[in-house]
PDB file of C-alpha atoms in Angstrom:
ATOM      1  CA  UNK A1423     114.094  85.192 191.798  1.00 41.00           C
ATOM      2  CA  UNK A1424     117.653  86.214 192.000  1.00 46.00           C
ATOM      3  CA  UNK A1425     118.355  89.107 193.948  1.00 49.00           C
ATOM      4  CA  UNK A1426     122.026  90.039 193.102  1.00 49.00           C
ATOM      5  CA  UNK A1427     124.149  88.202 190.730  1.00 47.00           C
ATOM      6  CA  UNK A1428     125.935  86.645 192.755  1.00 48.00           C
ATOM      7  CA  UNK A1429     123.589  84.891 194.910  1.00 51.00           C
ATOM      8  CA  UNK A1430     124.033  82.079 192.041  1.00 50.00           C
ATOM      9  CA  UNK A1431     126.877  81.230 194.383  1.00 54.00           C
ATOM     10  CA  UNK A1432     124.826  81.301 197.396  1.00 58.00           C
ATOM     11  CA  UNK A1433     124.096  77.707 198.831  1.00 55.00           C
ATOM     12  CA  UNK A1434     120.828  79.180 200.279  1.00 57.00           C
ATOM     13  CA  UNK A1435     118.645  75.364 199.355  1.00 53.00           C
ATOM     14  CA  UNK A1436     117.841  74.053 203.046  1.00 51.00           C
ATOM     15  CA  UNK A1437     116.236  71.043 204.960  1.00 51.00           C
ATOM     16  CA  UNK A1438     116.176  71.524 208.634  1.00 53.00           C
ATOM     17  CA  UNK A1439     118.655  74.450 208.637  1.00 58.00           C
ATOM     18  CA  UNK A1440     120.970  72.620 206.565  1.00 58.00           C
ATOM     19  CA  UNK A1441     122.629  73.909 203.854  1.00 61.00           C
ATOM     20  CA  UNK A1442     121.697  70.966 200.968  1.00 64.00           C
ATOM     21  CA  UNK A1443     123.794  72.743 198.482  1.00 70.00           C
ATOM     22  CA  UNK A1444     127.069  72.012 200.514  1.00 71.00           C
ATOM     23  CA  UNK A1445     126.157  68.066 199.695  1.00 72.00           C
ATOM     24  CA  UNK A1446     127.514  68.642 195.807  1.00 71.00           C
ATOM     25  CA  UNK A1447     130.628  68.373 197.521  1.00 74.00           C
ATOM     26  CA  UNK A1448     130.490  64.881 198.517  1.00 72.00           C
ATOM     27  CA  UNK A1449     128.737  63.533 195.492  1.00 71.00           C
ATOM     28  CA  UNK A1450     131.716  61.833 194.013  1.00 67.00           C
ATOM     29  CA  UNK A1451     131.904  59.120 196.938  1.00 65.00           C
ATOM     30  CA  UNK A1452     128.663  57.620 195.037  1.00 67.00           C
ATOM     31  CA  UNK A1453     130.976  56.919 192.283  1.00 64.00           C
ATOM     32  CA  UNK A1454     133.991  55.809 193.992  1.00 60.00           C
ATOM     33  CA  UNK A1455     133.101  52.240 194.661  1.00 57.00           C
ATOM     34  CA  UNK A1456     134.514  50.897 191.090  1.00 59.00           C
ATOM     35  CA  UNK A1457     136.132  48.171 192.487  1.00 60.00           C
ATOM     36  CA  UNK A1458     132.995  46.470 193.177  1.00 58.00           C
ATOM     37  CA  UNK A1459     132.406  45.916 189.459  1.00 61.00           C
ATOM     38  CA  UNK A1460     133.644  42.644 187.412  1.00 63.00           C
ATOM     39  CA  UNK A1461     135.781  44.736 184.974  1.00 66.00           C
ATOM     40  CA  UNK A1462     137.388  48.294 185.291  1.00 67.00           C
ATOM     41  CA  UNK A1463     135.824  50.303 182.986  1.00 70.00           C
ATOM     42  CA  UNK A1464     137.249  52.960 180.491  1.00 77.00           C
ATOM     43  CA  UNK A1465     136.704  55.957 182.563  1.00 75.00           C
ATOM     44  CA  UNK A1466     138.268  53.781 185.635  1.00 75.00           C
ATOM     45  CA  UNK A1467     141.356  52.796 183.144  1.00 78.00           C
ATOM     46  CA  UNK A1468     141.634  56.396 181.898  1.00 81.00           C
ATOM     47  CA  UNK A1469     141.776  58.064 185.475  1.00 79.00           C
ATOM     48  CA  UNK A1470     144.057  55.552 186.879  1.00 81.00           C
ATOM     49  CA  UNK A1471     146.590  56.003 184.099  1.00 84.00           C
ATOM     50  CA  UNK A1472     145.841  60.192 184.651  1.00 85.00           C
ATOM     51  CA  UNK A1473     146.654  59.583 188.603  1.00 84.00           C
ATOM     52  CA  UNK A1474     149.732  57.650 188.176  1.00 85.00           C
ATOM     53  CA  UNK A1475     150.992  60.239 185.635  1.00 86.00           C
ATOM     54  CA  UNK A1476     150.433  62.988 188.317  1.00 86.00           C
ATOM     55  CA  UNK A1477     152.170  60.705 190.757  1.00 84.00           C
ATOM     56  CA  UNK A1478     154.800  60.306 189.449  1.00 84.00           C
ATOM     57  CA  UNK A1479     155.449  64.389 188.335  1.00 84.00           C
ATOM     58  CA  UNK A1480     155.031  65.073 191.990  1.00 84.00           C
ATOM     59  CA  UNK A1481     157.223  62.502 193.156  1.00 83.00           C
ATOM     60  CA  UNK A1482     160.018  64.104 190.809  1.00 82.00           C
ATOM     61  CA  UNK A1483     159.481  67.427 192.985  1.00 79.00           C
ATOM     62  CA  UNK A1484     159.904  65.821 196.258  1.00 78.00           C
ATOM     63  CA  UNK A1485     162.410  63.766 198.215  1.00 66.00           C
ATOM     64  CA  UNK A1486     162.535  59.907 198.499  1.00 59.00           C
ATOM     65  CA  UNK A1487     161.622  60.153 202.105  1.00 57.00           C
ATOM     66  CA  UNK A1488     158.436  62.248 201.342  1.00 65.00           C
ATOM     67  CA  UNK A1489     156.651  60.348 198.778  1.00 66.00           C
ATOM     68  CA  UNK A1490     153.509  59.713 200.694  1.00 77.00           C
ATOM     69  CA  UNK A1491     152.753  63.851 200.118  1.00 81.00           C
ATOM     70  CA  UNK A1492     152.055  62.800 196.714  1.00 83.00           C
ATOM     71  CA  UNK A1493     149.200  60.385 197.513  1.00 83.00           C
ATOM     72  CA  UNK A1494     147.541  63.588 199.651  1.00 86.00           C
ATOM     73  CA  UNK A1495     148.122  65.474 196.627  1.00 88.00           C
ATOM     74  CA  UNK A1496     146.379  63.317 194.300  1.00 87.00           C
ATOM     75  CA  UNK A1497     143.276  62.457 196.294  1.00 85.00           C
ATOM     76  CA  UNK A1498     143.128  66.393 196.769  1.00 88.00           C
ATOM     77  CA  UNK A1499     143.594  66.787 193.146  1.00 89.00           C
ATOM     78  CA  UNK A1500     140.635  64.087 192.421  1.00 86.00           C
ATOM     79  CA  UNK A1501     138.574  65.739 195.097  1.00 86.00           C
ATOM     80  CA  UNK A1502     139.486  69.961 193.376  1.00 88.00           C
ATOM     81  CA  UNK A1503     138.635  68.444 189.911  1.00 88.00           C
ATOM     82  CA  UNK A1504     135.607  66.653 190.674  1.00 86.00           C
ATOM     83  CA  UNK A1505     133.964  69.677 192.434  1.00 85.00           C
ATOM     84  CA  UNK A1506     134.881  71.795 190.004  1.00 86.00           C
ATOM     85  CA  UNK A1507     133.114  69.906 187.011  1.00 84.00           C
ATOM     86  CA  UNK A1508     130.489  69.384 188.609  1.00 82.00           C
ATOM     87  CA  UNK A1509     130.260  73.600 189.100  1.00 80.00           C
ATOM     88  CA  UNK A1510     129.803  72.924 184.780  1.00 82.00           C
ATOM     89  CA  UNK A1511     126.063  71.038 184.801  1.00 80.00           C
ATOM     90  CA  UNK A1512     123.203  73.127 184.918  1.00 75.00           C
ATOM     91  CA  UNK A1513     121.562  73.487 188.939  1.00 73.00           C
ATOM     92  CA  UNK A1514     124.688  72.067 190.771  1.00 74.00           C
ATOM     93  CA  UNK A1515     125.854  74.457 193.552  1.00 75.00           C
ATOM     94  CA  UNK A1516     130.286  74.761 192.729  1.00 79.00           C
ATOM     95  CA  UNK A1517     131.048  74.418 196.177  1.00 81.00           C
ATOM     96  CA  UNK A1518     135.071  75.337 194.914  1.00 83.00           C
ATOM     97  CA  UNK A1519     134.040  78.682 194.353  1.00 82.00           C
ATOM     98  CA  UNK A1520     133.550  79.653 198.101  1.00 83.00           C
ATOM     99  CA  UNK A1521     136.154  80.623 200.184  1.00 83.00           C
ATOM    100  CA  UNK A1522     134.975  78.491 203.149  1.00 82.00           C
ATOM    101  CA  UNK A1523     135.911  75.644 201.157  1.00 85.00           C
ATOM    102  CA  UNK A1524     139.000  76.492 199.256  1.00 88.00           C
ATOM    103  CA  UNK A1525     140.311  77.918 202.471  1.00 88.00           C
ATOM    104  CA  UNK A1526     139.902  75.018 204.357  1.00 88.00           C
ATOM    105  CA  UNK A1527     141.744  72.880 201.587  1.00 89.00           C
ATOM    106  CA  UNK A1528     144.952  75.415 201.674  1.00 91.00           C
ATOM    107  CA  UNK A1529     145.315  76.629 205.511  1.00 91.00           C
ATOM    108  CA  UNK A1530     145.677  73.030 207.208  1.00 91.00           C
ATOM    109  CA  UNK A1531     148.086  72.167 204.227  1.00 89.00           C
ATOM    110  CA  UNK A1532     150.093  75.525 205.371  1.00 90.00           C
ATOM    111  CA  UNK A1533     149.957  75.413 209.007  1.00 91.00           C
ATOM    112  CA  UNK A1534     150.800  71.716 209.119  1.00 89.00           C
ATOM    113  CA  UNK A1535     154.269  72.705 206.747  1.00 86.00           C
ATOM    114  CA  UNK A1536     154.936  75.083 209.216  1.00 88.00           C
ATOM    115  CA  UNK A1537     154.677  73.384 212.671  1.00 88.00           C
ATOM    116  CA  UNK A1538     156.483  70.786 210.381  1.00 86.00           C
ATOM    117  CA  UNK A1539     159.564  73.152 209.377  1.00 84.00           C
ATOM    118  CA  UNK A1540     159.953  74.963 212.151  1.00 85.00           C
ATOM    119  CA  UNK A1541     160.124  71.727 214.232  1.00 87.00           C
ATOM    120  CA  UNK A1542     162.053  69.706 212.383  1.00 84.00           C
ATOM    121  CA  UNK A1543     164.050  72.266 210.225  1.00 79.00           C
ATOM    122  CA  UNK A1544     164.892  75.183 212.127  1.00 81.00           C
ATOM    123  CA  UNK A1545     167.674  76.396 210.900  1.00 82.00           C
ATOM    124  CA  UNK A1546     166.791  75.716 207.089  1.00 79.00           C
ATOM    125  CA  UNK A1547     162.944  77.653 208.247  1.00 80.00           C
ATOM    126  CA  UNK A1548     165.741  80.301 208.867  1.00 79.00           C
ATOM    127  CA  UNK A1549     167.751  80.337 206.223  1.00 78.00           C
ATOM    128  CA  UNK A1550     165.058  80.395 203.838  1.00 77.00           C
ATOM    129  CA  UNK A1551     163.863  84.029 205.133  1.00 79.00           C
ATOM    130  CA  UNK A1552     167.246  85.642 203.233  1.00 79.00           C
ATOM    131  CA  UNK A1553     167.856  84.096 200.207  1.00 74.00           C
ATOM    132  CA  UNK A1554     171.657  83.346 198.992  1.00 75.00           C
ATOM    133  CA  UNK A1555     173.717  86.525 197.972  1.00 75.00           C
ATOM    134  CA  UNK A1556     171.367  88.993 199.523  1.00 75.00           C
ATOM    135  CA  UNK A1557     173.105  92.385 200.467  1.00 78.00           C
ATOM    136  CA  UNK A1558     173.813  93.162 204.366  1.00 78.00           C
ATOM    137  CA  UNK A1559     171.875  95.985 203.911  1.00 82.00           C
ATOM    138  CA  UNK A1560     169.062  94.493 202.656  1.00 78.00           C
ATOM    139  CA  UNK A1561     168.392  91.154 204.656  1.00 78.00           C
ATOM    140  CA  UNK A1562     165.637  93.186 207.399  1.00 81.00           C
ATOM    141  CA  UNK A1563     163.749  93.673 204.546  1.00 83.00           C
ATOM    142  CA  UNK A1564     164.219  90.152 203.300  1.00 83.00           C
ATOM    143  CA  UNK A1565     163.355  88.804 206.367  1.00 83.00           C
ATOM    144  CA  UNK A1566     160.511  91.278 206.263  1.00 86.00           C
ATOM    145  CA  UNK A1567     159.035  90.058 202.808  1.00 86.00           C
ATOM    146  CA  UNK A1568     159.835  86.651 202.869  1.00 84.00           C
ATOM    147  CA  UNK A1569     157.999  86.597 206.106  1.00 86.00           C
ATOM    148  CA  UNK A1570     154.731  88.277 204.625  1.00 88.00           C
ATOM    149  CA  UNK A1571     155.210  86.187 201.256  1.00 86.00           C
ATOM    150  CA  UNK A1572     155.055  83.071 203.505  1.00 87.00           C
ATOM    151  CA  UNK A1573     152.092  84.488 205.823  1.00 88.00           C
ATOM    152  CA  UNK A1574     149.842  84.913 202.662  1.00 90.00           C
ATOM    153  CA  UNK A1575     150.501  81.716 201.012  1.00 89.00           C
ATOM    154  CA  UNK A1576     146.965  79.816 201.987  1.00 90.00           C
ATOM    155  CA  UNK A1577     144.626  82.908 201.062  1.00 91.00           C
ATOM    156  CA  UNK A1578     146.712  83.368 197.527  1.00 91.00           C
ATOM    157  CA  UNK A1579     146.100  79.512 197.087  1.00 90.00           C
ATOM    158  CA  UNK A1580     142.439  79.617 198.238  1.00 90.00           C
ATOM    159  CA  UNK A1581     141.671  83.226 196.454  1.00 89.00           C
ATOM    160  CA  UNK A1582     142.913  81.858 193.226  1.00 89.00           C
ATOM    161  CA  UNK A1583     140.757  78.678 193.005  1.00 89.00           C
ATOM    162  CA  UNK A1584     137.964  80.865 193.870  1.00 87.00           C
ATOM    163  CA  UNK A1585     138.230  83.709 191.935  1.00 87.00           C
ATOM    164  CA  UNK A1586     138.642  81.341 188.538  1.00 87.00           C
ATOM    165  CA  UNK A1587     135.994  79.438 189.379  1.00 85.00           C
ATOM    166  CA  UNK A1588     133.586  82.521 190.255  1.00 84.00           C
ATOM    167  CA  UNK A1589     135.028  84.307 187.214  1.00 83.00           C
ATOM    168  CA  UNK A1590     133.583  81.873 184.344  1.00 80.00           C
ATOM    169  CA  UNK A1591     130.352  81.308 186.282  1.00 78.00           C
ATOM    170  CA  UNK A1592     130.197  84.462 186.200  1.00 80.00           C
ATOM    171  CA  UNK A1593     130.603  85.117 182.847  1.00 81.00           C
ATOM    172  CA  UNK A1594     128.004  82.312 181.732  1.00 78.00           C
ATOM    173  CA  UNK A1595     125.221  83.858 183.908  1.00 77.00           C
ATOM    174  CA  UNK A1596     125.655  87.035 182.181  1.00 79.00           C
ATOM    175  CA  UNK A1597     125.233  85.392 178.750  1.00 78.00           C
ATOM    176  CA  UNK A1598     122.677  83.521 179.829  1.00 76.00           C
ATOM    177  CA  UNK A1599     120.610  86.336 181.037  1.00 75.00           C
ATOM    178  CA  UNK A1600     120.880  88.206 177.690  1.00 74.00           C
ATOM    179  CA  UNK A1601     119.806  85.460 175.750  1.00 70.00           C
ATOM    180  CA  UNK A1602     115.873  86.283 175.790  1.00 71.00           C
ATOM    181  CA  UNK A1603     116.147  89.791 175.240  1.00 71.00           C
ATOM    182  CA  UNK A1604     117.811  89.180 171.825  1.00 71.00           C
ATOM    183  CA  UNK A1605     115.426  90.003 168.295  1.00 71.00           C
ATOM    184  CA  UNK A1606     117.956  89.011 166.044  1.00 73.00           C
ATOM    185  CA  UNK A1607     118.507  84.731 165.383  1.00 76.00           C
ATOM    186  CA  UNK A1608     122.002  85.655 164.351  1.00 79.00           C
ATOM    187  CA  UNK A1609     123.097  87.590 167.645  1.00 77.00           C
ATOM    188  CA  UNK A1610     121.263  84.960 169.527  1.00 78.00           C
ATOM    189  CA  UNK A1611     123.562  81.584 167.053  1.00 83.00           C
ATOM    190  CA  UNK A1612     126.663  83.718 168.106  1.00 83.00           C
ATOM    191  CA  UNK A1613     125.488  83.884 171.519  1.00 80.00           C
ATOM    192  CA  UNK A1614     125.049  80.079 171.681  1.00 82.00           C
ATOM    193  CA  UNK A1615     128.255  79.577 169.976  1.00 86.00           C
ATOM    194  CA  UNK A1616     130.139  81.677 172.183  1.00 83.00           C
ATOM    195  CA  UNK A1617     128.421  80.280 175.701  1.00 83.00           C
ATOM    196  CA  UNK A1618     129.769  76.538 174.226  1.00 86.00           C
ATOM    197  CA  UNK A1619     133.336  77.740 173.605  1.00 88.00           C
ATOM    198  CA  UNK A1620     132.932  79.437 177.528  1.00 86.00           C
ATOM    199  CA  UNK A1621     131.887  76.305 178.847  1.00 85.00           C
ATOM    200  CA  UNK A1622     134.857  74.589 176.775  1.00 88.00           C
ATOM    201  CA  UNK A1623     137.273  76.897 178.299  1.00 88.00           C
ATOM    202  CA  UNK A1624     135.522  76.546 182.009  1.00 87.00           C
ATOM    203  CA  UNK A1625     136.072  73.228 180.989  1.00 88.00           C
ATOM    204  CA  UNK A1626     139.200  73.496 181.068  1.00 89.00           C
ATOM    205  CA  UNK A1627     140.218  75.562 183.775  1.00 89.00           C
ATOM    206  CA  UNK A1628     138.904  73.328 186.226  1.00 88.00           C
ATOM    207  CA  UNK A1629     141.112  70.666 185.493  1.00 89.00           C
ATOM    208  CA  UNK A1630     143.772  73.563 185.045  1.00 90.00           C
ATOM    209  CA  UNK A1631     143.151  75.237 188.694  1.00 90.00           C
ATOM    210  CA  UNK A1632     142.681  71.742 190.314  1.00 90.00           C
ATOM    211  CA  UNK A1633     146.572  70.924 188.850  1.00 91.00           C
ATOM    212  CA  UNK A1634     148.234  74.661 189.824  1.00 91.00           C
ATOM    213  CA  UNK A1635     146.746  74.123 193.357  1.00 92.00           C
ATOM    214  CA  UNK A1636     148.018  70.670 193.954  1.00 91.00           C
ATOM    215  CA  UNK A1637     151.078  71.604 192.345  1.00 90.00           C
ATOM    216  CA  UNK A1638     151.764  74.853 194.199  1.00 89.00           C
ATOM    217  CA  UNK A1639     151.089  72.520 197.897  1.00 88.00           C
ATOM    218  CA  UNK A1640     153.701  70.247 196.654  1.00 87.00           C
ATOM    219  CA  UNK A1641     156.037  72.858 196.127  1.00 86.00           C
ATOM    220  CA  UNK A1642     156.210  74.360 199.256  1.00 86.00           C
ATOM    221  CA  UNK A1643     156.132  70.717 200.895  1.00 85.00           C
ATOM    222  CA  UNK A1644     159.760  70.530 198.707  1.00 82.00           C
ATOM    223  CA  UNK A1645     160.579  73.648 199.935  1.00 80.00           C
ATOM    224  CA  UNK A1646     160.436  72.481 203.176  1.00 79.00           C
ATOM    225  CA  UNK A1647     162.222  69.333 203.205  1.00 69.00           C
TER     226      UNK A1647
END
């Protein structure tokens, strides 16, 4: 029985004091062996061509002498957008919509840009804290912001691939639920309707979140370099 509405999101399944639910995650290795078979398939075809695309976009945002960032940003893209789909089929625990996890995607991205920039790029780590044509006055408070805009970087990353993914799950369950208390057959066709157009739009904004956060990692990597 569920005790709270959001204990949906609660990985609470458990073999020896193991969470089992937390095994969703690595799932897609099952299906990652496709170069065992005698011909690529469609689906391998169609995500290659989808990878190289990506590729290539985040290549334009970098440097030539950081193009290997791109192939981390891709496999963390593949690994976002798999998890997230998977959130979509019915008794499949959406391990992106826990902080533990999102978190631990986004701070080791940040920390290692910042050991990075500071090390490497001192002065530019410097000169990024007051932007060009900032008032005298104003650079403390520059420094001040910029600083704080920096700090929260990982928890805006992880909060927002969380809260989207909680959001529609969310949303579903509360359909869902009103679903047997309905007399009429035409509230209850709207209510189907409108749980398939959800799911469309969850749909969606998996492969939508997956994209921002890869995006928004490559983005400070440029900013960086």
């Amino acid at each position: 029985m569920m005790t709270s509405l959001f204990s949906i999101f609660e990985p609470s399944s458990s073999l020896f004091s193991i969470p089992l639910n937390w095994l969703s995650t690595f799932i897609g290795i099952l299906f990652l062996p496709m170069s065992y078979w005698a011909s690529p398939s469609r689906w391998l075809i169609i995500w290659s061509q989808l990878m190289q695309t990506l590729h290539s976009e985040l290549k334009s945002l970098l440097s030539s002498s950081h193009v290997g960032v791109t192939l981390i940003m891709t496999s963390l893209f593949s690994l976002i957008v798999f998890n997230n789909s998977l959130g979509l089929l019915p008794y499949i625990f959406t391990s992106s919509s826990h902080m533990a996890m999102t978190l631990s995607l986004a701070l080791p991205i940040w920390v290692t840009l910042m050991v990075y920039g500071w090390l490497k790029h001192t002065q530019h780590m410097f000169a990024h804290l007051v932007p060009q044509g900032t008032p005298s006055i104003l650079m403390p408070f520059m420094v001040v912001m910029e600083s704080i805009s920096n700090l929260i970087r990982p928890w805006t990353m992880a909060i927002r691939l969380a809260a989207n993914m909680i959001a529609g799950h969310l949303l579903l369950t509360l359909l869902s639920q009103s679903g047997p208390h309905m007399t009429s057959s035409t509230l209850l066709y709207i209510l189907i309707i409108s749980q398939i157009l959800l799911l469309l739009l969850e749909s969606a904004v998996a492969v939508i979140q997956s994209y921002v956060f890869t995006v928004l990692g490559t983005l400070y990597t440029s900013e960086i370099n």
